[in-house]
CSV table of N, CA and C in Angstrom, one decimal:
chain,number,residue,atom,x,y,z
A,1,UNK,N,20.2,-32.6,0.9
A,1,UNK,CA,18.6,-31.5,1.0
A,1,UNK,C,18.4,-31.2,0.1
A,2,UNK,N,17.6,-31.0,-0.5
A,2,UNK,CA,16.4,-30.3,-1.3
A,2,UNK,C,15.9,-28.9,-1.4
A,3,UNK,N,15.5,-28.1,-2.4
A,3,UNK,CA,14.6,-27.2,-2.8
A,3,UNK,C,13.4,-27.7,-3.2
A,4,UNK,N,12.8,-27.9,-2.9
A,4,UNK,CA,11.5,-28.5,-3.7
A,4,UNK,C,10.6,-27.3,-4.1
A,5,UNK,N,10.2,-26.9,-5.5
A,5,UNK,CA,9.7,-26.5,-6.1
A,5,UNK,C,8.5,-26.9,-7.1
A,6,UNK,N,7.4,-26.3,-6.6
A,6,UNK,CA,6.1,-26.7,-7.4
A,6,UNK,C,5.6,-25.5,-8.3
A,7,UNK,N,5.4,-26.4,-9.3
A,7,UNK,CA,4.7,-25.1,-10.6
A,7,UNK,C,3.7,-24.6,-10.5
A,8,UNK,N,3.2,-23.6,-10.3
A,8,UNK,CA,1.2,-23.5,-10.1
A,8,UNK,C,1.0,-22.5,-11.5
A,9,UNK,N,1.4,-22.9,-12.3
A,9,UNK,CA,0.8,-22.7,-13.4
A,9,UNK,C,1.9,-23.4,-14.7
A,10,UNK,N,1.1,-23.6,-15.6
A,10,UNK,CA,1.5,-24.6,-16.5
A,10,UNK,C,2.9,-23.5,-17.2
A,11,UNK,N,2.5,-22.6,-17.1
A,11,UNK,CA,4.0,-22.0,-18.4
A,11,UNK,C,4.8,-21.3,-16.7
A,12,UNK,N,4.9,-21.8,-16.1
A,12,UNK,CA,5.5,-21.4,-15.0
A,12,UNK,C,7.4,-22.2,-15.5
A,13,UNK,N,8.4,-21.2,-15.1
A,13,UNK,CA,9.8,-22.1,-15.5
A,13,UNK,C,10.4,-21.7,-14.2
A,14,UNK,N,10.6,-23.3,-13.9
A,14,UNK,CA,11.6,-23.8,-12.6
A,14,UNK,C,12.7,-22.6,-12.5
A,15,UNK,N,13.2,-22.7,-11.7
A,15,UNK,CA,14.2,-21.5,-11.5
A,15,UNK,C,15.5,-22.3,-11.5
A,16,UNK,N,16.6,-21.7,-12.4
A,16,UNK,CA,17.8,-22.5,-12.9
A,16,UNK,C,19.0,-21.3,-13.0
A,17,UNK,N,20.5,-22.3,-12.1
A,17,UNK,CA,21.6,-21.3,-12.0
A,17,UNK,C,22.3,-21.2,-13.7
A,18,UNK,N,21.9,-20.2,-13.3
A,18,UNK,CA,22.8,-19.7,-15.1
A,18,UNK,C,24.2,-20.5,-15.8
A,19,UNK,N,24.8,-20.8,-14.6
A,19,UNK,CA,26.3,-21.0,-14.8
A,19,UNK,C,26.2,-21.5,-13.6
A,20,UNK,N,27.3,-22.7,-13.5
A,20,UNK,CA,27.6,-23.9,-12.5
A,20,UNK,C,28.3,-22.7,-11.0
A,21,UNK,N,29.3,-22.5,-11.3
A,21,UNK,CA,29.1,-20.8,-10.6
A,21,UNK,C,28.6,-19.9,-10.2
A,22,UNK,N,26.9,-20.4,-10.3
A,22,UNK,CA,26.2,-19.1,-10.3
A,22,UNK,C,25.6,-19.2,-8.6
A,23,UNK,N,25.3,-18.1,-7.5
A,23,UNK,CA,25.0,-18.5,-6.7
A,23,UNK,C,23.8,-18.4,-6.3
A,24,UNK,N,23.0,-17.3,-7.9
A,24,UNK,CA,21.4,-17.6,-7.8
A,24,UNK,C,21.1,-18.1,-8.9
A,25,UNK,N,19.7,-18.7,-8.3
A,25,UNK,CA,19.0,-19.0,-9.5
A,25,UNK,C,17.9,-17.9,-10.2
A,26,UNK,N,17.8,-17.9,-11.7
A,26,UNK,CA,17.4,-16.5,-12.2
A,26,UNK,C,15.3,-17.2,-11.6
A,27,UNK,N,14.7,-16.1,-11.8
A,27,UNK,CA,13.7,-16.0,-11.5
A,27,UNK,C,12.3,-15.8,-12.5
A,28,UNK,N,11.7,-16.1,-13.6
A,28,UNK,CA,11.2,-16.0,-14.5
A,28,UNK,C,9.8,-15.4,-14.2
A,29,UNK,N,9.7,-14.2,-15.1
A,29,UNK,CA,7.8,-14.0,-15.1
A,29,UNK,C,6.9,-14.9,-15.8
A,30,UNK,N,5.9,-15.4,-15.2
A,30,UNK,CA,5.1,-15.8,-15.8
A,30,UNK,C,3.9,-15.0,-15.9
A,31,UNK,N,4.2,-14.8,-16.8
A,31,UNK,CA,2.8,-13.4,-17.4
A,31,UNK,C,2.4,-14.0,-18.7
A,32,UNK,N,1.0,-13.9,-19.3
A,32,UNK,CA,0.7,-14.0,-20.7
A,32,UNK,C,1.7,-13.5,-21.8
A,33,UNK,N,1.5,-11.9,-21.4
A,33,UNK,CA,1.6,-10.9,-22.1
A,33,UNK,C,2.5,-10.2,-21.6
A,34,UNK,N,3.1,-8.8,-22.4
A,34,UNK,CA,4.3,-8.2,-22.1
A,34,UNK,C,3.6,-7.5,-21.2
A,35,UNK,N,4.0,-6.8,-19.8
A,35,UNK,CA,3.6,-5.7,-18.8
A,35,UNK,C,4.8,-4.6,-19.1
A,36,UNK,N,4.2,-3.3,-19.0
A,36,UNK,CA,4.9,-2.1,-19.7
A,36,UNK,C,5.9,-1.5,-18.1
A,37,UNK,N,6.2,-1.6,-17.1
A,37,UNK,CA,6.7,-0.8,-15.7
A,37,UNK,C,7.3,0.7,-16.6
A,38,UNK,N,6.4,1.6,-16.2
A,38,UNK,CA,6.5,3.2,-16.6
A,38,UNK,C,7.3,3.4,-15.5
A,39,UNK,N,8.1,4.7,-15.7
A,39,UNK,CA,9.4,5.5,-14.6
A,39,UNK,C,8.8,6.0,-13.7
A,40,UNK,N,9.6,5.6,-12.5
A,40,UNK,CA,8.9,5.9,-11.2
A,40,UNK,C,7.5,4.5,-10.5
A,41,UNK,N,7.4,4.4,-10.9
A,41,UNK,CA,5.8,2.7,-11.0
A,41,UNK,C,6.5,2.0,-10.4
A,42,UNK,N,6.1,0.8,-9.7
A,42,UNK,CA,6.0,-0.5,-9.1
A,42,UNK,C,5.2,-1.4,-9.9
A,43,UNK,N,5.8,-2.8,-10.2
A,43,UNK,CA,4.5,-3.6,-10.4
A,43,UNK,C,4.9,-5.0,-9.8
A,44,UNK,N,4.1,-6.0,-9.4
A,44,UNK,CA,4.5,-7.4,-9.0
A,44,UNK,C,4.4,-7.9,-10.6
A,45,UNK,N,5.7,-8.8,-10.2
A,45,UNK,CA,5.4,-9.7,-11.2
A,45,UNK,C,5.2,-11.2,-10.5
A,46,UNK,N,4.2,-12.3,-11.2
A,46,UNK,CA,4.4,-13.3,-10.5
A,46,UNK,C,5.4,-14.2,-11.1
A,47,UNK,N,6.0,-15.3,-10.2
A,47,UNK,CA,7.0,-16.2,-11.1
A,47,UNK,C,6.2,-18.1,-11.6
A,48,UNK,N,4.9,-18.0,-11.0
A,48,UNK,CA,4.5,-18.8,-11.1
A,48,UNK,C,4.8,-20.4,-10.6
A,49,UNK,N,5.8,-20.1,-9.6
A,49,UNK,CA,6.1,-21.2,-8.5
A,49,UNK,C,5.6,-21.3,-7.0
A,50,UNK,N,6.1,-21.8,-6.3
A,50,UNK,CA,5.8,-22.1,-4.7
A,50,UNK,C,7.0,-22.7,-4.4
A,51,UNK,N,7.7,-22.5,-3.3
A,51,UNK,CA,8.9,-23.4,-2.8
A,51,UNK,C,8.8,-24.0,-1.5
A,52,UNK,N,9.6,-24.8,-1.2
A,52,UNK,CA,9.8,-25.6,0.1
A,52,UNK,C,10.8,-25.7,0.4
A,53,UNK,N,12.0,-25.0,1.4
A,53,UNK,CA,13.2,-25.1,2.1
A,53,UNK,C,12.9,-25.8,2.6
A,54,UNK,N,14.2,-27.0,3.1
A,54,UNK,CA,14.3,-27.6,3.9
A,54,UNK,C,14.3,-27.7,5.3
A,55,UNK,N,14.0,-26.3,5.9
A,55,UNK,CA,13.9,-26.3,7.4
A,55,UNK,C,13.6,-24.6,7.9
A,56,UNK,N,13.6,-24.3,9.0
A,56,UNK,CA,13.8,-23.1,9.5
A,56,UNK,C,15.1,-22.5,9.1
A,57,UNK,N,16.2,-23.6,9.5
A,57,UNK,CA,17.2,-23.1,9.0
A,57,UNK,C,17.9,-22.3,7.9
A,58,UNK,N,16.9,-22.1,6.8
A,58,UNK,CA,17.1,-21.7,5.4
A,58,UNK,C,15.9,-20.4,5.2
A,59,UNK,N,16.7,-19.6,4.3
A,59,UNK,CA,15.9,-18.5,3.8
A,59,UNK,C,16.2,-18.6,2.3
A,60,UNK,N,15.1,-18.0,1.5
A,60,UNK,CA,15.6,-17.3,0.0
A,60,UNK,C,15.2,-16.3,-0.2
A,61,UNK,N,16.6,-15.5,-0.6
A,61,UNK,CA,16.7,-14.2,-0.4
A,61,UNK,C,16.6,-14.0,-2.0
A,62,UNK,N,15.7,-12.7,-2.1
A,62,UNK,CA,15.5,-12.9,-4.0
A,62,UNK,C,16.6,-11.4,-4.1
A,63,UNK,N,17.2,-11.5,-5.1
A,63,UNK,CA,17.8,-9.9,-5.2
A,63,UNK,C,17.7,-9.7,-6.5
A,64,UNK,N,17.7,-8.4,-7.5
A,64,UNK,CA,17.9,-7.9,-8.7
A,64,UNK,C,18.4,-8.7,-9.5
A,65,UNK,N,18.4,-8.7,-10.6
A,65,UNK,CA,19.9,-9.0,-11.5
A,65,UNK,C,20.3,-7.9,-12.1
A,66,UNK,N,21.5,-7.8,-12.1
A,66,UNK,CA,22.2,-6.7,-12.1
A,66,UNK,C,22.1,-6.2,-13.8
A,67,UNK,N,22.0,-7.0,-14.5
A,67,UNK,CA,22.0,-6.3,-16.0
A,67,UNK,C,20.9,-5.3,-15.9
A,68,UNK,N,19.6,-6.1,-15.3
A,68,UNK,CA,18.1,-5.1,-15.4
A,68,UNK,C,18.8,-4.4,-14.7
A,69,UNK,N,19.5,-4.0,-13.5
A,69,UNK,CA,19.9,-2.7,-13.1
A,69,UNK,C,20.2,-1.6,-13.4
A,70,UNK,N,21.2,-1.9,-13.8
A,70,UNK,CA,22.3,-1.2,-14.3
A,70,UNK,C,21.9,-0.9,-15.4
A,71,UNK,N,21.7,-1.7,-16.9
A,71,UNK,CA,21.6,-1.3,-17.9
A,71,UNK,C,20.0,-0.6,-17.8
A,72,UNK,N,18.9,-0.9,-17.3
A,72,UNK,CA,17.2,-0.1,-17.3
A,72,UNK,C,17.3,0.0,-16.1
A,73,UNK,N,18.3,0.2,-15.0
A,73,UNK,CA,17.4,0.8,-13.8
A,73,UNK,C,15.9,0.2,-13.1
A,74,UNK,N,15.9,-1.1,-13.4
A,74,UNK,CA,14.8,-2.2,-12.8
A,74,UNK,C,15.8,-3.0,-11.7
A,75,UNK,N,14.6,-2.3,-10.7
A,75,UNK,CA,15.8,-3.0,-9.4
A,75,UNK,C,14.3,-3.2,-8.6
A,76,UNK,N,14.3,-3.8,-7.4
A,76,UNK,CA,12.9,-4.4,-6.6
A,76,UNK,C,13.0,-3.5,-5.5
A,77,UNK,N,11.6,-3.4,-5.6
A,77,UNK,CA,10.8,-2.5,-5.0
A,77,UNK,C,10.9,-2.4,-3.6
A,78,UNK,N,11.6,-3.9,-3.1
A,78,UNK,CA,11.9,-3.7,-1.8
A,78,UNK,C,13.3,-3.6,-0.8
A,79,UNK,N,14.1,-3.7,-1.9
A,79,UNK,CA,16.0,-4.1,-2.1
A,79,UNK,C,16.2,-5.6,-1.8
A,80,UNK,N,15.7,-6.1,-1.0
A,80,UNK,CA,15.8,-7.9,-0.8
A,80,UNK,C,14.8,-8.0,-0.8
A,81,UNK,N,14.0,-9.7,-1.4
A,81,UNK,CA,13.0,-9.7,-0.8
A,81,UNK,C,13.4,-11.2,0.2
A,82,UNK,N,12.3,-11.4,1.1
A,82,UNK,CA,12.5,-12.8,1.7
A,82,UNK,C,11.4,-13.5,1.7
A,83,UNK,N,11.8,-14.9,1.4
A,83,UNK,CA,10.9,-16.5,1.3
A,83,UNK,C,11.2,-16.4,2.6
A,84,UNK,N,10.6,-16.6,3.6
A,84,UNK,CA,10.4,-17.6,5.0
A,84,UNK,C,10.1,-19.3,4.7
A,85,UNK,N,10.8,-19.4,5.4
A,85,UNK,CA,10.6,-21.4,5.8
A,85,UNK,C,10.0,-21.8,5.4
A,86,UNK,N,8.3,-21.3,6.0
A,86,UNK,CA,7.2,-21.5,6.4
A,86,UNK,C,5.9,-20.6,5.1
A,87,UNK,N,6.4,-20.1,3.9
A,87,UNK,CA,5.6,-20.1,3.3
A,87,UNK,C,5.8,-20.6,2.0
A,88,UNK,N,4.0,-21.0,2.3
A,88,UNK,CA,3.7,-21.7,0.7
A,88,UNK,C,3.6,-21.1,-0.6
A,89,UNK,N,2.9,-19.6,-0.4
A,89,UNK,CA,2.5,-19.3,-1.4
A,89,UNK,C,3.1,-18.8,-2.9
A,90,UNK,N,2.9,-18.6,-3.7
A,90,UNK,CA,3.7,-17.7,-4.8
A,90,UNK,C,4.6,-17.1,-4.7
A,91,UNK,N,5.8,-17.3,-5.5
A,91,UNK,CA,6.7,-16.7,-5.2
A,91,UNK,C,6.5,-15.5,-6.5
A,92,UNK,N,6.4,-13.9,-5.6
A,92,UNK,CA,6.2,-13.2,-6.9
A,92,UNK,C,7.4,-12.4,-6.2
A,93,UNK,N,7.9,-10.8,-7.5
A,93,UNK,CA,8.6,-10.4,-7.3
A,93,UNK,C,7.9,-8.5,-7.6
A,94,UNK,N,8.7,-7.5,-6.9
A,94,UNK,CA,8.0,-6.5,-6.3
A,94,UNK,C,9.1,-5.7,-7.9
A,95,UNK,N,8.6,-5.3,-8.7
A,95,UNK,CA,10.2,-4.2,-9.4
A,95,UNK,C,9.9,-2.8,-9.8
A,96,UNK,N,10.4,-2.2,-9.4
A,96,UNK,CA,10.4,-0.7,-9.5
A,96,UNK,C,11.3,-0.5,-10.7
A,97,UNK,N,11.0,1.0,-11.4
A,97,UNK,CA,11.6,1.6,-12.4
A,97,UNK,C,12.4,2.9,-12.4
A,98,UNK,N,13.7,2.9,-11.5
A,98,UNK,CA,14.4,3.2,-11.0
A,98,UNK,C,14.9,5.1,-12.5
A,99,UNK,N,14.3,4.4,-13.6
A,99,UNK,CA,15.4,5.0,-14.8
A,99,UNK,C,14.2,6.4,-15.2
A,100,UNK,N,14.2,6.7,-16.5
A,100,UNK,CA,12.9,8.0,-17.0
A,100,UNK,C,12.4,7.5,-18.3
A,101,UNK,N,12.8,6.1,-18.2
A,101,UNK,CA,11.6,5.8,-20.1
A,101,UNK,C,11.5,4.5,-19.2
A,102,UNK,N,10.3,4.1,-19.7
A,102,UNK,CA,9.3,2.9,-20.0
A,102,UNK,C,10.3,1.6,-20.3
A,103,UNK,N,10.2,0.1,-19.3
A,103,UNK,CA,10.6,-0.9,-19.3
A,103,UNK,C,9.5,-1.7,-19.4
A,104,UNK,N,9.6,-2.7,-20.7
A,104,UNK,CA,8.6,-3.7,-20.9
A,104,UNK,C,9.3,-5.3,-20.4
A,105,UNK,N,8.4,-5.9,-19.7
A,105,UNK,CA,8.8,-7.0,-19.2
A,105,UNK,C,8.1,-8.0,-20.1
A,106,UNK,N,9.0,-9.2,-20.6
A,106,UNK,CA,8.3,-10.1,-21.3
A,106,UNK,C,7.4,-11.4,-21.0
A,107,UNK,N,7.0,-12.2,-21.6
A,107,UNK,CA,6.8,-13.4,-20.5
A,107,UNK,C,8.0,-14.2,-20.7
A,108,UNK,N,8.6,-15.2,-19.8
A,108,UNK,CA,9.1,-16.0,-19.2
A,108,UNK,C,10.8,-15.2,-19.1
A,109,UNK,N,10.6,-13.8,-19.1
A,109,UNK,CA,12.1,-13.0,-19.0
A,109,UNK,C,12.5,-13.4,-17.7
A,110,UNK,N,13.9,-13.0,-17.1
A,110,UNK,CA,14.3,-13.1,-16.4
A,110,UNK,C,14.6,-12.1,-15.3
A,111,UNK,N,13.4,-12.1,-14.5
A,111,UNK,CA,13.2,-10.5,-13.8
A,111,UNK,C,14.2,-10.7,-12.3
A,112,UNK,N,14.6,-11.4,-11.7
A,112,UNK,CA,15.1,-11.5,-10.4
A,112,UNK,C,16.1,-12.6,-10.1
A,113,UNK,N,16.8,-12.7,-9.2
A,113,UNK,CA,17.4,-14.0,-8.9
A,113,UNK,C,17.2,-14.7,-7.5
A,114,UNK,N,17.3,-15.9,-7.0
A,114,UNK,CA,16.8,-16.5,-5.7
A,114,UNK,C,18.2,-16.9,-5.3
A,115,UNK,N,18.5,-16.9,-4.3
A,115,UNK,CA,19.9,-17.4,-3.3
A,115,UNK,C,19.1,-18.1,-1.8
A,116,UNK,N,19.6,-19.2,-1.9
A,116,UNK,CA,19.2,-19.6,-0.2
A,116,UNK,C,20.3,-20.0,0.2
A,117,UNK,N,20.3,-19.3,1.6
A,117,UNK,CA,21.3,-19.4,2.9
A,117,UNK,C,20.9,-19.5,3.7
A,118,UNK,N,21.4,-20.1,4.4
A,118,UNK,CA,21.2,-20.3,5.7
A,118,UNK,C,20.9,-19.1,6.7
A,119,UNK,N,20.0,-19.7,8.3
A,119,UNK,CA,19.8,-18.3,9.0
A,119,UNK,C,20.4,-18.9,10.0
A,120,UNK,N,20.3,-17.4,11.3
A,120,UNK,CA,21.2,-17.7,12.1
A,120,UNK,C,20.0,-18.0,13.2
A,121,UNK,N,19.5,-18.9,14.1
A,121,UNK,CA,18.5,-18.6,15.2
A,121,UNK,C,18.7,-18.0,16.1
A,122,UNK,N,19.1,-17.4,16.3
A,122,UNK,CA,19.6,-16.9,17.7
A,122,UNK,C,18.5,-17.0,19.0
A,123,UNK,N,18.6,-16.9,20.2
A,123,UNK,CA,17.6,-16.2,21.0
A,123,UNK,C,18.2,-14.7,20.8
A,124,UNK,N,16.7,-13.8,21.3
A,124,UNK,CA,17.4,-12.0,21.7
A,124,UNK,C,17.1,-12.4,23.2
A,125,UNK,N,18.0,-11.6,23.7
A,125,UNK,CA,18.0,-10.7,25.1
A,125,UNK,C,17.9,-9.1,25.5
A,126,UNK,N,17.1,-8.8,26.4
A,126,UNK,CA,17.4,-7.0,26.1
A,126,UNK,C,18.0,-7.0,27.3
A,127,UNK,N,18.3,-6.3,27.2
A,127,UNK,CA,19.6,-5.5,27.9
A,127,UNK,C,19.7,-4.0,28.5
A,128,UNK,N,20.0,-3.4,29.4
A,128,UNK,CA,20.1,-2.5,29.8
A,128,UNK,C,21.3,-1.3,28.8
A,129,UNK,N,22.5,-2.2,28.5
A,129,UNK,CA,23.5,-2.1,28.0
A,129,UNK,C,24.2,-3.1,27.6
A,130,UNK,N,24.7,-2.3,26.3
A,130,UNK,CA,26.0,-2.8,25.9
A,130,UNK,C,27.1,-2.8,26.3
A,131,UNK,N,28.0,-3.2,25.3
A,131,UNK,CA,29.4,-4.1,25.7
A,131,UNK,C,30.1,-2.1,25.2
A,132,UNK,N,31.3,-1.7,25.3
A,132,UNK,CA,31.7,-0.7,24.3
A,132,UNK,C,32.9,-1.2,23.4
A,133,UNK,N,32.8,-0.3,22.2
A,133,UNK,CA,33.9,-0.6,21.2
A,133,UNK,C,34.8,0.6,21.2
A,134,UNK,N,35.7,0.5,20.4
A,134,UNK,CA,36.5,1.5,19.4
A,134,UNK,C,35.6,2.9,18.6
A,135,UNK,N,34.6,1.8,18.1
A,135,UNK,CA,33.9,2.5,17.5
A,135,UNK,C,33.0,2.9,17.7
A,136,UNK,N,32.1,2.7,18.9
A,136,UNK,CA,31.0,3.3,19.9
A,136,UNK,C,29.4,3.4,18.9
A,137,UNK,N,29.1,4.6,18.7
A,137,UNK,CA,27.8,4.7,18.0
A,137,UNK,C,28.3,5.6,16.7
A,138,UNK,N,29.1,5.5,16.5
A,138,UNK,CA,29.3,6.3,15.0
A,138,UNK,C,28.9,5.6,14.1
A,139,UNK,N,28.1,6.3,13.1
A,139,UNK,CA,27.7,5.4,12.2
A,139,UNK,C,27.9,6.3,11.0
A,140,UNK,N,27.0,6.2,10.0
A,140,UNK,CA,27.2,6.7,8.8
A,140,UNK,C,28.4,7.7,8.4
A,141,UNK,N,29.2,7.2,7.6
A,141,UNK,CA,30.8,8.2,7.3
A,141,UNK,C,31.4,8.1,8.5
A,142,UNK,N,31.8,7.4,9.4
A,142,UNK,CA,32.3,7.7,10.6
A,142,UNK,C,33.7,6.8,10.9
A,143,UNK,N,33.9,6.2,9.7
A,143,UNK,CA,35.4,5.7,9.7
A,143,UNK,C,36.1,6.2,8.4
A,144,UNK,N,35.8,7.0,8.1
A,144,UNK,CA,36.7,7.9,6.6
A,144,UNK,C,35.7,7.5,5.4
A,145,UNK,N,36.4,8.0,4.1
A,145,UNK,CA,35.5,7.8,2.8
A,145,UNK,C,36.6,6.6,2.2
A,146,UNK,N,37.8,6.8,2.6
A,146,UNK,CA,38.5,5.3,1.9
A,146,UNK,C,38.6,4.6,2.7
């Protein structure tokens, strides 16, 4: 199986894993000039690539880079991006700045990481009752602090 990657622009950089053990492939900002992201603002960054997953049994997840998040407060606007198997458009990264300082994104800067994962395509069934469990409907914080 292969992940097919098409460069949509000449200056695009093909995603790559930083190390042999990296789960994610770095995605690069395909921009011609630096873009400044003000505190509390959002910015859509193109990567200049499109992908083709091997089948509907796979998805590409876009995750924040931990260094950008921890050091600069730059994270994904939608938490985690999802690239479906039938999407053939440009992969873009929605960034948000949750810090109190501007952050400037440089051309070809690593802005996110993409992880390919299997998808369980199970059928759905509407029911009137769900089975009981010990936890039941206990939600946020219901299992204790530690």
